[in-house]
Amino acid sequence: MSVLTPLREMPVGNIFRKGDVFVLFGELFGRGYVNGLLDEARNAGMTILGITVGRRDENQQLRPLTAEELAAAEANLGGRIINIPLMAGFDLDAPAGTPNPTDLLADFKLTTWQDAKLDWAQIERCREVGVARFKSSLAQVMAELDQAIPDGANVFFAHTMAGGIPKTKVFLAIANRIYKGRGDRFLSARALLDSDLGKMILKNFDEVTANTFQHLIEASSGIRARLAKSGGETRYTAYGYHGTEILIGGEYQWQTYTNYTQGKAKMRLEDHAAAAWGQGIKAVVFNCPEIRTNSSDIFVGVELSLFPLLNALLKEGDGGWAHEQWKICQGLLNDGVELQSILDRIEAYNADSTIASFRNFEAWPMDNTAELADVMVGTSEEITSLHKDRKALITDHLSALVLEGTGPLIFHEASAPHGPVLWLNHDIIARQLVKMHKA
Ligand SMILES: NC(=O)c1ccc[n+]([C@@H]2O[C@H](COP(=O)([O-])OP(=O)(O)OC[C@H]3O[C@@H](n4cnc5c(N)ncnc54)[C@H](O)[C@@H]3O)[C@@H](O)[C@H]2O)c1
């Protein structure tokens, strides 16, 4: 998908009510995006159901949650969890008696990984085993869901899955250099992408971040057909990322975090939604802004695009609640540091020619460069150091606001969606937040 299709109109429709079912397709973490959507489903009185990715035992075998883990996860979700492991990806899968990709990567060393080669025929066999495992578990999950979703109900499948980084020591060191490194410690994303290690990781991203959405849509076709016959509707949503429009120089402009290594997988996710849409299935990828979550914390600088949300809140509202947000954020800074000076710093950052050269939608996802890392990681570290407490950042507060705003937007738009791929930019999120907080 290479056309930017932002959602500009505030969605207000709602087909979901008590007795309808919300299925969370992914696990729930405290700061995760789906919290905003879950709030809406709960408010609508929907029955909440969830899944688990499972856990690994001491032999790396996938297992269901223990009774204790399950109880904690269900309490956290506020709904029943179908306890069949749905871990996606194939980094720990292999035909019996043969090495899995993580085993193969264990031989890669920090000094040799760029030239180290993988046995691609074996990787492909592992991929097939992983996909077959996922689809077989998914069929069991769907059989249980089929029992749990009554005729005539509407069902909302919310896909959150993204990931696929294999757990190898060498990659942790490489990731630290690609996403956090500057100067001597900088490593270009291209070096990773050109290596066998990088190619293997991209394949795994495809499976976890993109293809799980397709499997979900296909595996639920029976439920969809049954509900359609009895007057119930089925919706699918997924969280995408493909850059965000934020206020730069007083205008909403598209920008992105670079290097977004999962970019190709996220485009594949968009393609799956478009293909389903072509068959009359209401599946929508919502491309969402950069926020700080368990999954994004490794990307130093990803949070810089959040600051202009404070200006968007002023632009899109009457100011009262927006000023409160400014006050809260001001309170997180060291004494003597003005919030406006941080926003000025971000404005200068976005005007920097190095940073501006990455605002190239057609070329997305671009490789990073040493110059970019210097400015981006440097600015991130500088702004973080101006806070009273590194564990209570302005971007934590703004992340919580963004996920709160995306909840109702996704929930209502899914009722009568305009297309398979929609961007939720700072403009509409700010308008939604201001609307929600109007006294
Ligand atoms: N954080 C951001 O800046 C941002 C921006 C735009 C879109 N998103 C997307 O939002 C979605 C939720 O992410 P989040 O940032 O809220 O973080 P999160 O950590 O709360 O969610 C990540 C999800 O991925 C699932 N997952 C991870 N590895 C998996 C695997 N191997 N198999 C199956 N599932 C797996 C987890 O169970 C969890 O539900 C993701 O699709 C993410 O790409 C995030």
Short mmCIF file of C-alpha atoms in Angstrom, two decimals, residues 75-363:
data_model
loop_
_atom_site.label_atom_id
_atom_site.label_comp_id
_atom_site.label_asym_id
_atom_site.label_seq_id
_atom_site.Cartn_x
_atom_site.Cartn_y
_atom_site.Cartn_z
CA ALA A 75 -8.27 -11.09 35.77
CA ASN A 76 -6.14 -8.62 33.82
CA LEU A 77 -8.25 -9.01 30.68
CA GLY A 78 -11.64 -9.19 32.38
CA GLY A 79 -12.63 -12.18 30.31
CA ARG A 80 -12.01 -15.82 29.54
CA ILE A 81 -8.76 -16.80 27.84
CA ILE A 82 -8.62 -19.82 25.56
CA ASN A 83 -5.54 -21.55 26.87
CA ILE A 84 -4.02 -22.95 23.67
CA PRO A 85 -0.60 -21.46 22.86
CA LEU A 86 -0.70 -19.20 19.80
CA MET A 87 2.93 -18.15 19.68
CA ALA A 88 3.63 -17.10 16.11
CA GLY A 89 6.92 -17.20 14.26
CA PHE A 90 9.25 -20.13 13.70
CA ASP A 91 12.45 -19.17 15.50
CA LEU A 92 12.09 -22.18 17.81
CA ASP A 93 10.39 -24.60 15.40
CA ALA A 94 12.00 -27.37 13.37
CA PRO A 95 11.23 -30.83 12.01
CA ALA A 96 11.92 -33.38 14.78
CA GLY A 97 15.60 -34.06 15.35
CA THR A 98 16.84 -31.08 13.31
CA PRO A 99 18.10 -27.67 14.46
CA ASN A 100 15.69 -24.74 14.72
CA PRO A 101 16.65 -21.22 13.56
CA THR A 102 17.68 -20.17 17.06
CA ASP A 103 20.04 -23.17 17.22
CA LEU A 104 21.50 -22.18 13.85
CA LEU A 105 21.94 -18.58 14.98
CA ALA A 106 23.68 -19.68 18.18
CA ASP A 107 26.85 -20.17 16.10
CA PHE A 108 26.84 -16.53 14.97
CA LYS A 109 29.45 -14.42 16.73
CA LEU A 110 29.63 -10.67 17.15
CA THR A 111 32.78 -10.57 15.03
CA THR A 112 31.54 -12.80 12.17
CA TRP A 113 27.74 -12.48 11.93
CA GLN A 114 27.76 -10.19 8.89
CA ASP A 115 29.29 -12.91 6.71
CA ALA A 116 27.80 -15.92 8.49
CA LYS A 117 25.45 -17.99 6.32
CA LEU A 118 22.27 -19.87 7.11
CA ASP A 119 21.03 -23.10 5.55
CA TRP A 120 17.97 -21.64 3.78
CA ALA A 121 16.44 -25.01 2.94
CA GLN A 122 16.45 -25.83 6.66
CA ILE A 123 15.05 -22.37 7.52
CA GLU A 124 12.20 -22.98 5.07
CA ARG A 125 11.45 -26.37 6.65
CA CYS A 126 11.36 -24.69 10.07
CA ARG A 127 9.04 -21.99 8.72
CA GLU A 128 6.65 -24.63 7.41
CA VAL A 129 6.64 -26.42 10.77
CA GLY A 130 6.01 -23.14 12.61
CA VAL A 131 3.17 -22.10 10.34
CA ALA A 132 1.55 -25.55 10.51
CA ARG A 133 1.80 -25.48 14.33
CA PHE A 134 0.23 -22.02 14.50
CA LYS A 135 -2.60 -22.90 12.11
CA SER A 136 -3.37 -26.15 13.89
CA SER A 137 -3.54 -24.41 17.30
CA LEU A 138 -5.61 -21.64 15.74
CA ALA A 139 -8.12 -24.18 14.43
CA GLN A 140 -8.56 -25.47 18.01
CA VAL A 141 -8.95 -21.92 19.30
CA MET A 142 -11.57 -21.23 16.64
CA ALA A 143 -13.52 -24.37 17.59
CA GLU A 144 -13.74 -23.02 21.15
CA LEU A 145 -14.65 -19.55 19.98
CA ASP A 146 -17.35 -21.04 17.78
CA GLN A 147 -18.95 -22.49 20.93
CA ALA A 148 -18.61 -19.22 22.80
CA ILE A 149 -20.05 -16.85 20.19
CA PRO A 150 -23.83 -17.11 19.98
CA ASP A 151 -25.83 -16.93 16.74
CA GLY A 152 -26.81 -13.40 15.80
CA ALA A 153 -23.99 -11.80 17.80
CA ASN A 154 -21.56 -9.32 16.30
CA VAL A 155 -17.91 -10.18 16.81
CA PHE A 156 -14.90 -7.87 16.90
CA PHE A 157 -11.50 -9.53 16.38
CA ALA A 158 -8.70 -7.20 17.53
CA HIS A 159 -5.29 -8.33 16.27
CA THR A 160 -2.28 -6.95 18.19
CA MET A 161 0.44 -9.42 17.26
CA ALA A 162 3.80 -8.00 16.28
CA GLY A 163 7.28 -9.25 16.92
CA GLY A 164 9.58 -12.04 15.89
CA ILE A 165 13.01 -11.15 17.21
CA PRO A 166 14.81 -14.43 17.92
CA LYS A 167 16.30 -14.75 21.37
CA THR A 168 19.98 -14.87 20.56
CA LYS A 169 22.71 -13.09 22.43
CA VAL A 170 24.31 -11.77 19.29
CA PHE A 171 21.15 -10.03 18.13
CA LEU A 172 20.69 -8.22 21.42
CA ALA A 173 24.11 -6.67 21.01
CA ILE A 174 23.41 -5.79 17.38
CA ALA A 175 19.98 -4.31 18.21
CA ASN A 176 21.55 -2.12 20.87
CA ARG A 177 23.89 -0.70 18.26
CA ILE A 178 21.28 -0.25 15.51
CA TYR A 179 18.57 1.30 17.68
CA LYS A 180 20.59 3.05 20.35
CA GLY A 181 24.14 3.39 19.07
CA ARG A 182 25.90 6.62 18.12
CA GLY A 183 29.39 7.41 16.91
CA ASP A 184 31.65 4.37 17.21
CA ARG A 185 28.79 2.28 18.53
CA PHE A 186 26.49 2.99 15.56
CA LEU A 187 25.55 0.16 13.24
CA SER A 188 23.51 0.68 10.09
CA ALA A 189 20.24 -1.19 9.68
CA ARG A 190 21.43 -2.02 6.15
CA ALA A 191 24.25 -4.15 7.55
CA LEU A 192 21.63 -6.22 9.34
CA LEU A 193 19.23 -6.37 6.39
CA ASP A 194 21.98 -7.54 4.03
CA SER A 195 23.04 -10.34 6.35
CA ASP A 196 21.53 -13.81 6.61
CA LEU A 197 20.67 -13.03 10.22
CA GLY A 198 18.66 -9.99 9.09
CA LYS A 199 16.94 -11.90 6.29
CA MET A 200 15.89 -14.59 8.74
CA ILE A 201 14.50 -11.98 11.16
CA LEU A 202 12.47 -10.32 8.41
CA LYS A 203 10.91 -13.68 7.52
CA ASN A 204 9.97 -14.16 11.15
CA PHE A 205 8.50 -10.63 11.32
CA ASP A 206 6.34 -11.51 8.32
CA GLU A 207 4.96 -14.54 10.12
CA VAL A 208 4.27 -12.82 13.46
CA THR A 209 3.32 -9.28 12.45
CA ALA A 210 1.54 -9.87 9.14
CA ASN A 211 0.56 -13.44 8.33
CA THR A 212 -1.16 -14.08 11.67
CA PHE A 213 -3.79 -11.56 10.54
CA GLN A 214 -4.41 -13.54 7.37
CA HIS A 215 -4.58 -16.81 9.34
CA LEU A 216 -7.05 -15.21 11.74
CA ILE A 217 -9.31 -14.07 8.90
CA GLU A 218 -9.17 -17.44 7.17
CA ALA A 219 -9.58 -19.58 10.29
CA SER A 220 -12.65 -17.64 11.40
CA SER A 221 -14.46 -17.97 8.07
CA GLY A 222 -16.83 -20.59 9.53
CA ILE A 223 -17.78 -18.34 12.43
CA ARG A 224 -18.16 -15.39 10.05
CA ALA A 225 -20.48 -17.36 7.77
CA ARG A 226 -22.57 -18.70 10.64
CA LEU A 227 -23.00 -15.25 12.14
CA ALA A 228 -23.82 -13.68 8.78
CA LYS A 229 -26.68 -16.19 8.35
CA SER A 230 -28.08 -15.32 11.76
CA GLY A 231 -27.79 -11.53 11.38
CA GLY A 232 -24.42 -11.05 13.12
CA GLU A 233 -21.51 -9.09 11.71
CA THR A 234 -17.79 -9.75 11.93
CA ARG A 235 -15.06 -7.13 12.06
CA TYR A 236 -11.28 -7.45 12.12
CA THR A 237 -8.85 -4.74 13.13
CA ALA A 238 -5.07 -4.73 13.36
CA TYR A 239 -2.53 -2.13 14.47
CA GLY A 240 -0.22 -0.99 11.73
CA TYR A 241 2.63 1.46 11.61
CA HIS A 242 3.56 3.42 8.52
CA GLY A 243 4.62 6.82 9.86
CA THR A 244 2.29 9.47 11.31
CA GLU A 245 1.23 13.01 10.51
CA ILE A 246 2.19 15.32 13.35
CA LEU A 247 2.38 19.10 13.65
CA ILE A 248 5.60 20.42 12.16
CA GLY A 249 5.80 24.14 11.49
CA GLY A 250 2.09 24.50 12.26
CA GLU A 251 1.01 21.97 9.60
CA TYR A 252 0.23 18.28 9.91
CA GLN A 253 3.07 16.55 8.08
CA TRP A 254 3.87 12.87 7.61
CA GLN A 255 7.04 11.71 9.36
CA THR A 256 8.41 8.39 10.54
CA TYR A 257 10.74 6.68 12.92
CA THR A 258 13.78 5.28 11.05
CA ASN A 259 14.86 2.49 10.76
CA TYR A 260 11.55 0.74 11.26
CA THR A 261 12.83 -2.76 10.59
CA GLN A 262 9.32 -4.24 10.65
CA GLY A 263 8.15 -1.88 7.90
CA LYS A 264 7.93 -4.50 5.17
CA ALA A 265 5.94 -6.81 7.45
CA LYS A 266 3.57 -3.94 8.29
CA MET A 267 3.03 -3.33 4.57
CA ARG A 268 2.27 -7.01 4.16
CA LEU A 269 -0.26 -6.63 6.98
CA GLU A 270 -1.89 -3.81 5.00
CA ASP A 271 -1.97 -6.08 1.93
CA HIS A 272 -3.76 -8.80 3.90
CA ALA A 273 -6.44 -6.31 4.95
CA ALA A 274 -6.81 -5.07 1.38
CA ALA A 275 -7.11 -8.63 0.04
CA ALA A 276 -9.78 -9.51 2.61
CA TRP A 277 -11.60 -6.27 1.85
CA GLY A 278 -11.61 -7.32 -1.81
CA GLN A 279 -13.60 -10.38 -0.75
CA GLY A 280 -16.15 -8.28 1.11
CA ILE A 281 -14.62 -8.88 4.57
CA LYS A 282 -14.42 -5.86 6.86
CA ALA A 283 -10.79 -6.04 7.92
CA VAL A 284 -9.01 -2.79 8.72
CA VAL A 285 -5.41 -1.98 9.56
CA PHE A 286 -5.21 1.18 11.62
CA ASN A 287 -1.80 2.75 11.24
CA CYS A 288 -1.15 4.30 14.63
CA PRO A 289 1.30 6.86 16.00
CA GLU A 290 4.57 6.10 17.70
CA ILE A 291 4.06 5.52 21.42
CA ARG A 292 6.17 4.02 24.19
CA THR A 293 5.16 0.44 25.05
CA ASN A 294 6.95 -2.77 26.06
CA SER A 295 7.44 -3.40 22.36
CA SER A 296 8.77 0.00 21.30
CA ASP A 297 11.03 0.95 24.22
CA ILE A 298 14.12 -0.38 22.45
CA PHE A 299 13.77 2.23 19.68
CA VAL A 300 15.43 5.28 21.20
CA GLY A 301 14.00 8.40 19.55
CA VAL A 302 10.70 6.81 18.48
CA GLU A 303 9.07 8.91 21.19
CA LEU A 304 10.20 12.29 19.82
CA SER A 305 7.19 12.56 17.51
CA LEU A 306 4.87 12.48 20.54
CA PHE A 307 5.72 15.98 21.81
CA PRO A 308 3.87 17.89 19.06
CA LEU A 309 0.66 16.19 20.22
CA LEU A 310 0.63 18.92 22.88
CA ASN A 311 0.31 21.51 20.09
CA ALA A 312 -2.33 19.40 18.33
CA LEU A 313 -4.40 19.35 21.52
CA LEU A 314 -4.41 23.15 21.54
CA LYS A 315 -5.12 23.39 17.83
CA GLU A 316 -8.05 20.96 17.87
CA GLY A 317 -9.77 22.06 21.07
CA ASP A 318 -10.96 24.93 23.18
CA GLY A 319 -7.85 24.81 25.28
CA GLY A 320 -9.05 24.07 28.83
CA TRP A 321 -8.21 20.40 29.00
CA ALA A 322 -5.24 20.85 26.67
CA HIS A 323 -3.72 23.38 29.07
CA GLU A 324 -4.14 20.86 31.87
CA GLN A 325 -2.08 18.38 29.84
CA TRP A 326 0.60 21.03 29.35
CA LYS A 327 0.64 21.59 33.11
CA ILE A 328 1.00 17.88 33.84
CA CYS A 329 3.88 17.61 31.35
CA GLN A 330 5.54 20.77 32.69
CA GLY A 331 5.44 19.16 36.15
CA LEU A 332 7.55 16.24 34.94
CA LEU A 333 10.46 18.47 33.93
CA ASN A 334 13.33 19.60 36.08
CA ASP A 335 12.84 22.93 37.84
CA GLY A 336 13.71 25.77 35.53
CA VAL A 337 13.10 23.79 32.31
CA GLU A 338 10.21 25.24 30.30
CA LEU A 339 7.98 22.81 28.38
CA GLN A 340 7.89 25.30 25.52
CA SER A 341 11.66 25.05 25.22
CA ILE A 342 11.30 21.27 24.65
CA LEU A 343 8.70 21.88 21.94
CA ASP A 344 11.04 24.45 20.36
CA ARG A 345 13.81 21.86 20.52
CA ILE A 346 11.56 19.31 18.73
CA GLU A 347 10.63 21.92 16.11
CA ALA A 348 14.33 22.53 15.44
CA TYR A 349 14.90 18.77 15.37
CA ASN A 350 12.23 18.32 12.71
CA ALA A 351 13.65 21.23 10.71
CA ASP A 352 17.12 19.67 10.75
CA SER A 353 18.00 18.71 7.17
CA THR A 354 19.10 15.20 8.17
CA ILE A 355 15.80 14.51 9.89
CA ALA A 356 13.74 16.17 7.13
CA SER A 357 15.39 13.97 4.50
CA PHE A 358 13.75 10.92 6.08
CA ARG A 359 10.25 12.30 5.56
CA ASN A 360 9.92 10.35 2.33
CA PHE A 361 6.72 8.32 2.28
CA GLU A 362 7.48 6.55 -1.03
CA ALA A 363 10.91 5.39 0.14
#
